Amino acid sequence: MYSRITGTGSYLPEKILTNLDLERIVDTSDEWIRTRTGITQRHIAAEDQVASDLALYACQNAMLAAGVTGKDIDLIIVATTTPDMIFPSTACILQNKLGIENCPAFDVQAVCSGFVYALATADMFVSSGKYRNALVVGTEIYSKILDWSDRNTCVLFGDGAGAVVLSRSDRPGILSTHLHASGSYSNILSAPGCISGGKVQGTPYISMEGNAVFKFAVKVLEEVVHEAVAENNLQSTDIDWLIPHQANIRIIQSTAKKLGLPMKKVVVAVDKHGNTSAASIPLALDIAVRDGRIQPDQLILMEGVGGGFTWGAVLLRW
Ligand code: ACO
């Protein structure tokens, strides 16, 4: 028994913040942002939107595409770094908004690798035969944890959500999943604040050593993509589509180069979305499915890296 993605969906908030808009907020330039990151714009959630709101639209689209309703869903996993609240989990809040009763629902916290972690977890439950149709969601509102006076970080991120329905199948589907973490690198990318005694202790905003993150990301992504391909006795040139975490076009180009893949085989959305953390892979996937790039039987490699540090990959046959 296997698990297969049977439907994809995504949602981007209406408001668009361009690099030119950012020039009016911090000491930066469109040219600096574009040449260092490839980003030209990002979407920003409305004041009253929370991560489960974005996830709701993405899930509704994914369920429609898969031809399933809430009654068919028996597992919900949400990857998010920006949950609606401390508890209940965003997955439980989303379950209620979807009108789904009594299925397991939980959050996964692996920052920008969150969707890869959530998909790998759902694969274990679905391919084992335990559940039939899982909703796997990445949803983020990073605009709420950015210091809008810090040009080092505020230009990089955006808001959005992506979702898939992962269904039991007698043909693959997901071929293999590869998860890694190293807590010893937690200091180079974090939002270290916490709530204690009714107050925020420490900074609640993202802090990042950009160069160290860049170097770490390039190194571990190269390792994990080769691990995924080798475990399946495939060549990297067999890959039809690379769907990378959308952090920075230079990191994406570097991974594609190490795999020997031309950029025309890479799904890129970072230019329009910025880094949407756990939402970035399912957002990019949904775009490439809906515009017809991804076709049946093609080989897809998803990879992500994020705070923790965490990193991983999922290789699948569409
Ligand atoms: N506009 C203008 N100047 C800026 C900006 C900005 N928005 N941000 C930083 N700078 C300045 C810095 O102050 C510094 O100035 P200084 O030299 O006078 O001190 C200078 O630019 C740094 O320049 P570079 O070292 O050339 O910048 P670099 O090429 O390393 O690019 C960047 C920086 C884009 C952050 C890069 O290191 C990077 O992409 N790192 C990965 C970060 C990332 O992707 N984080 C996302 C989260 S992690 C993840 O998703 C994997």
XYZ file of C-alpha atoms and ligand atoms in Angstrom:
369
model
C 0.000 0.000 0.000
C 1.158 3.530 -0.846
C 0.121 7.128 -0.363
C -0.483 9.494 -3.299
C -1.282 13.183 -3.586
C -4.745 13.302 -5.153
C -5.445 17.041 -4.919
C -3.623 20.312 -4.297
C -4.783 23.773 -3.257
C -3.357 27.088 -2.145
C -4.281 30.533 -0.938
C -2.467 33.873 -0.989
C -3.776 36.924 0.888
C -4.993 39.783 -1.317
C -2.523 42.438 -0.188
C 0.742 42.534 -2.164
C 3.837 44.255 -0.778
C 6.396 45.013 -3.507
C 10.081 45.748 -3.086
C 9.291 49.355 -3.989
C 6.794 49.474 -1.102
C 9.569 48.168 1.181
C 11.896 50.970 0.062
C 9.485 53.299 1.870
C 9.606 51.225 5.100
C 13.320 50.368 5.573
C 16.678 51.397 4.091
C 16.702 48.923 1.191
C 16.302 48.828 -2.578
C 14.468 46.731 -5.126
C 17.838 46.049 -6.745
C 19.404 44.742 -3.471
C 16.477 42.449 -2.710
C 16.151 41.095 -6.261
C 19.843 40.386 -6.800
C 20.410 38.816 -3.331
C 17.155 36.809 -3.096
C 15.181 36.811 -6.376
C 12.146 38.230 -4.545
C 10.098 41.011 -6.184
C 6.935 40.921 -4.070
C 5.187 39.025 -1.270
C 1.600 38.690 -0.006
C 0.630 40.007 3.417
C -2.328 38.729 5.452
C -5.009 41.123 6.700
C -4.840 42.192 10.367
C -7.724 39.910 11.313
C -6.513 36.817 9.387
C -4.919 33.916 11.233
C -3.030 30.890 9.883
C -6.116 28.646 10.016
C -8.034 31.119 7.804
C -5.405 30.855 5.061
C -5.277 27.075 5.544
C -9.066 26.817 5.233
C -9.102 28.207 1.671
C -6.109 26.095 0.630
C -7.764 22.926 2.014
C -11.086 23.664 0.343
C -9.274 23.994 -3.004
C -7.292 20.794 -2.421
C -10.391 18.808 -1.420
C -12.260 20.041 -4.481
C -9.341 19.001 -6.707
C -9.193 15.564 -5.054
C -12.963 15.095 -5.327
C -13.381 14.499 -1.591
C -15.478 16.173 1.093
C -14.917 16.667 4.803
C -16.563 13.273 5.479
C -13.722 11.555 3.591
C -10.911 13.226 5.577
C -9.687 11.122 8.502
C -6.402 12.891 9.415
C -5.311 16.556 9.476
C -1.672 17.640 9.860
C -0.790 21.341 9.809
C 2.769 22.590 9.462
C 3.129 26.096 10.829
C 5.563 28.316 12.688
C 2.914 30.983 13.174
C -0.002 29.195 14.876
C -3.274 31.004 15.619
C -2.600 30.739 19.369
C -0.584 28.775 21.949
C -3.341 26.189 22.024
C -5.506 24.614 20.729
C -3.413 23.613 17.751
C -4.050 25.303 14.415
C -4.977 21.835 13.086
C -7.846 21.543 15.613
C -9.051 25.076 14.809
C -8.871 24.266 11.097
C -10.759 20.997 11.603
C -13.618 22.945 13.198
C -13.632 25.564 10.406
C -13.796 22.751 7.841
C -16.764 21.239 9.706
C -14.936 17.927 10.111
C -15.790 15.865 13.182
C -13.606 13.484 15.111
C -10.454 12.801 13.146
C -6.947 13.168 14.578
C -5.580 16.674 14.021
C -2.195 18.010 15.086
C 0.474 20.580 14.243
C 4.046 19.936 13.147
C 6.700 22.543 13.946
C 9.768 22.267 11.735
C 9.807 25.871 10.442
C 10.601 25.986 6.692
C 10.910 22.164 6.526
C 7.465 21.870 8.109
C 5.619 20.710 5.003
C 8.206 18.029 4.232
C 7.985 16.825 7.854
C 4.158 16.866 7.761
C 3.994 15.026 4.429
C 6.462 12.382 5.640
C 4.384 11.917 8.808
C 1.121 11.641 6.878
C 2.746 9.126 4.519
C 3.488 6.848 7.490
C -0.170 6.915 8.574
C -1.693 6.570 5.096
C 0.663 4.037 3.513
C 0.364 1.832 6.612
C -3.375 1.600 5.934
C -4.304 3.353 9.185
C -5.976 6.330 7.458
C -7.516 6.814 4.016
C -7.346 10.559 3.203
C -5.098 13.017 5.036
C -5.133 16.780 4.671
C -1.549 18.020 4.842
C -1.205 21.771 5.086
C 1.523 24.403 5.312
C 0.230 27.786 6.462
C 2.136 30.835 7.625
C 1.674 34.483 8.573
C 5.293 35.550 9.004
C 4.318 39.213 8.702
C 3.246 38.943 12.370
C 6.664 37.831 13.635
C 8.796 40.196 11.536
C 10.431 43.304 12.932
C 9.425 45.737 10.192
C 12.379 47.985 11.081
C 14.938 45.163 10.491
C 15.951 45.158 6.811
C 17.957 41.953 7.324
C 14.775 39.923 7.741
C 11.619 41.845 6.805
C 12.349 41.809 3.073
C 12.604 38.008 2.915
C 9.260 36.615 4.017
C 5.609 36.497 2.954
C 2.274 34.965 3.975
C 0.306 32.143 2.368
C -0.948 28.566 2.593
C -0.764 25.388 0.533
C -2.450 22.028 1.062
C -2.627 18.537 -0.385
C -4.942 15.576 0.046
C -2.808 12.475 0.573
C -4.791 9.328 -0.183
C -4.287 5.589 0.190
C -3.377 3.975 -3.121
C -2.234 0.662 -4.533
C 0.384 2.385 -6.707
C 3.101 4.890 -5.700
C 2.858 7.786 -4.817
C 5.428 8.710 -2.329
C 8.576 6.664 -2.950
C 10.642 7.749 0.043
C 10.941 10.431 2.705
C 14.131 11.757 4.337
C 14.078 13.840 7.531
C 16.993 15.363 9.459
C 17.554 17.819 12.291
C 20.455 19.344 14.173
C 19.524 21.408 17.222
C 23.105 22.598 17.571
C 22.425 25.157 14.812
C 19.357 26.639 16.523
C 21.118 29.961 17.196
C 21.581 31.036 13.556
C 17.854 31.310 12.844
C 15.242 31.718 15.550
C 12.344 33.693 16.986
C 13.470 33.198 20.568
C 10.669 34.879 22.514
C 8.286 33.000 24.766
C 5.342 33.816 27.002
C 5.916 33.713 30.753
C 3.893 35.264 33.539
C 1.613 36.923 31.000
C 4.501 38.737 29.270
C 6.656 38.107 26.221
C 10.149 37.141 27.416
C 12.961 37.726 24.889
C 12.470 38.945 21.329
C 9.359 37.648 19.581
C 10.799 38.574 16.170
C 12.888 36.521 13.745
C 16.623 36.873 14.130
C 18.977 35.415 11.567
C 22.642 35.150 10.651
C 22.014 35.336 6.904
C 25.377 34.105 5.664
C 25.533 31.171 8.085
C 21.983 30.152 7.139
C 22.852 30.384 3.447
C 25.926 28.162 3.774
C 24.162 25.599 5.968
C 21.126 25.430 3.644
C 23.218 24.869 0.513
C 25.267 22.105 2.187
C 22.431 20.040 3.705
C 20.144 20.386 0.699
C 22.818 18.949 -1.558
C 23.234 16.008 0.836
C 19.532 15.262 1.212
C 18.614 15.444 -2.486
C 21.396 12.999 -3.324
C 20.285 10.761 -0.439
C 16.719 10.659 -1.826
C 17.800 9.866 -5.380
C 20.372 7.233 -4.326
C 17.954 5.391 -2.030
C 15.659 4.832 -5.002
C 18.468 3.734 -7.352
C 17.680 6.690 -9.601
C 19.814 9.339 -11.256
C 19.215 12.986 -10.415
C 18.605 13.557 -14.138
C 15.535 11.263 -13.860
C 13.802 14.011 -11.875
C 11.105 15.782 -13.893
C 10.414 18.550 -11.355
C 12.340 19.866 -8.385
C 10.001 21.665 -5.990
C 12.327 23.339 -3.496
C 11.565 25.373 -0.405
C 11.361 28.923 -1.749
C 13.792 30.849 0.473
C 16.185 32.416 -1.969
C 16.731 31.964 -5.720
C 20.483 31.553 -5.175
C 19.948 28.609 -2.785
C 17.499 27.075 -5.289
C 19.926 27.533 -8.206
C 22.736 26.006 -6.188
C 20.716 22.845 -5.402
C 19.587 22.496 -9.024
C 23.198 22.829 -10.185
C 24.429 20.196 -7.707
C 21.733 17.847 -9.054
C 22.674 18.642 -12.657
C 19.128 19.889 -13.312
C 18.429 22.844 -15.627
C 16.332 25.631 -14.055
C 13.497 24.841 -16.497
C 12.918 21.700 -14.376
C 12.637 23.705 -11.159
C 9.375 25.226 -9.934
C 10.142 28.776 -8.780
C 7.649 30.929 -6.871
C 9.996 32.851 -4.569
C 9.876 35.867 -6.908
C 6.148 36.386 -6.307
C 5.702 34.878 -2.813
C 8.929 35.563 -0.914
C 9.746 32.928 1.692
C 6.441 31.551 3.023
C 8.227 28.975 5.208
C 6.105 25.807 5.661
C 3.686 27.000 2.975
C 6.247 27.510 0.232
C 6.488 23.959 -1.158
C 2.725 23.212 -1.355
C 2.152 26.693 -2.818
C 4.715 26.071 -5.565
C 3.356 22.545 -6.125
C -0.210 23.805 -6.549
C 0.881 26.398 -9.107
C 2.744 23.822 -11.207
C -0.134 21.326 -11.001
C -2.730 23.899 -12.024
C -0.720 25.366 -14.905
C -0.217 21.849 -16.298
C 3.536 21.542 -15.832
C 3.184 18.515 -13.573
C 1.836 15.497 -15.455
C 0.963 11.896 -14.458
C 3.884 9.527 -13.789
C 6.439 12.330 -13.528
C 9.117 12.111 -10.845
C 8.952 14.963 -8.311
C 11.524 15.846 -5.672
C 10.533 18.225 -2.875
C 13.165 19.534 -0.475
C 13.231 21.961 2.412
C 15.460 23.401 5.107
C 14.595 25.639 8.017
C 15.143 26.741 11.572
C 15.973 24.103 14.132
C 17.878 23.341 12.019
C 15.663 20.894 10.176
C 15.890 19.615 6.616
C 14.406 16.899 4.470
C 13.139 15.649 1.127
C 10.236 13.695 -0.332
C 10.559 11.833 -3.633
C 7.316 10.893 -5.345
C 5.794 9.689 -8.572
C 2.867 11.927 -9.628
N 18.710 46.041 1.896
C 19.935 46.594 1.742
N 21.016 46.163 2.418
C 20.846 45.130 3.259
C 19.598 44.517 3.454
C 18.510 45.014 2.736
N 17.278 44.476 2.854
N 19.745 43.534 4.351
C 21.040 43.511 4.708
N 21.700 44.478 4.072
C 23.101 44.829 4.173
C 23.700 44.382 5.485
O 23.493 45.364 6.468
C 25.156 44.254 5.118
O 25.713 45.537 5.101
P 27.225 45.768 5.655
O 28.094 44.950 4.764
O 27.413 47.250 5.496
O 27.211 45.302 7.065
C 25.085 43.750 3.702
O 23.812 44.104 3.171
C 25.229 42.247 3.589
O 25.477 42.028 2.276
P 25.891 40.601 1.763
O 26.783 39.906 2.741
O 26.399 40.758 0.380
O 24.512 39.887 1.718
P 24.318 38.424 1.258
O 24.740 38.276 -0.129
O 24.844 37.473 2.279
O 22.747 38.322 1.281
C 20.981 37.361 2.517
C 22.068 38.406 2.493
C 20.025 37.627 1.367
C 20.241 37.436 3.829
C 21.631 35.971 2.323
O 22.646 35.774 3.269
C 20.633 34.876 2.418
O 19.788 34.719 1.577
N 20.758 34.041 3.455
C 19.796 32.982 3.641
C 18.737 33.555 4.464
C 17.423 32.908 4.244
O 17.084 32.402 3.191
N 16.669 32.970 5.292
C 15.352 32.488 5.214
C 15.046 31.653 6.364
S 15.929 30.196 6.367
C 15.313 29.264 5.228
O 14.211 29.434 4.779
C 16.214 28.245 4.757
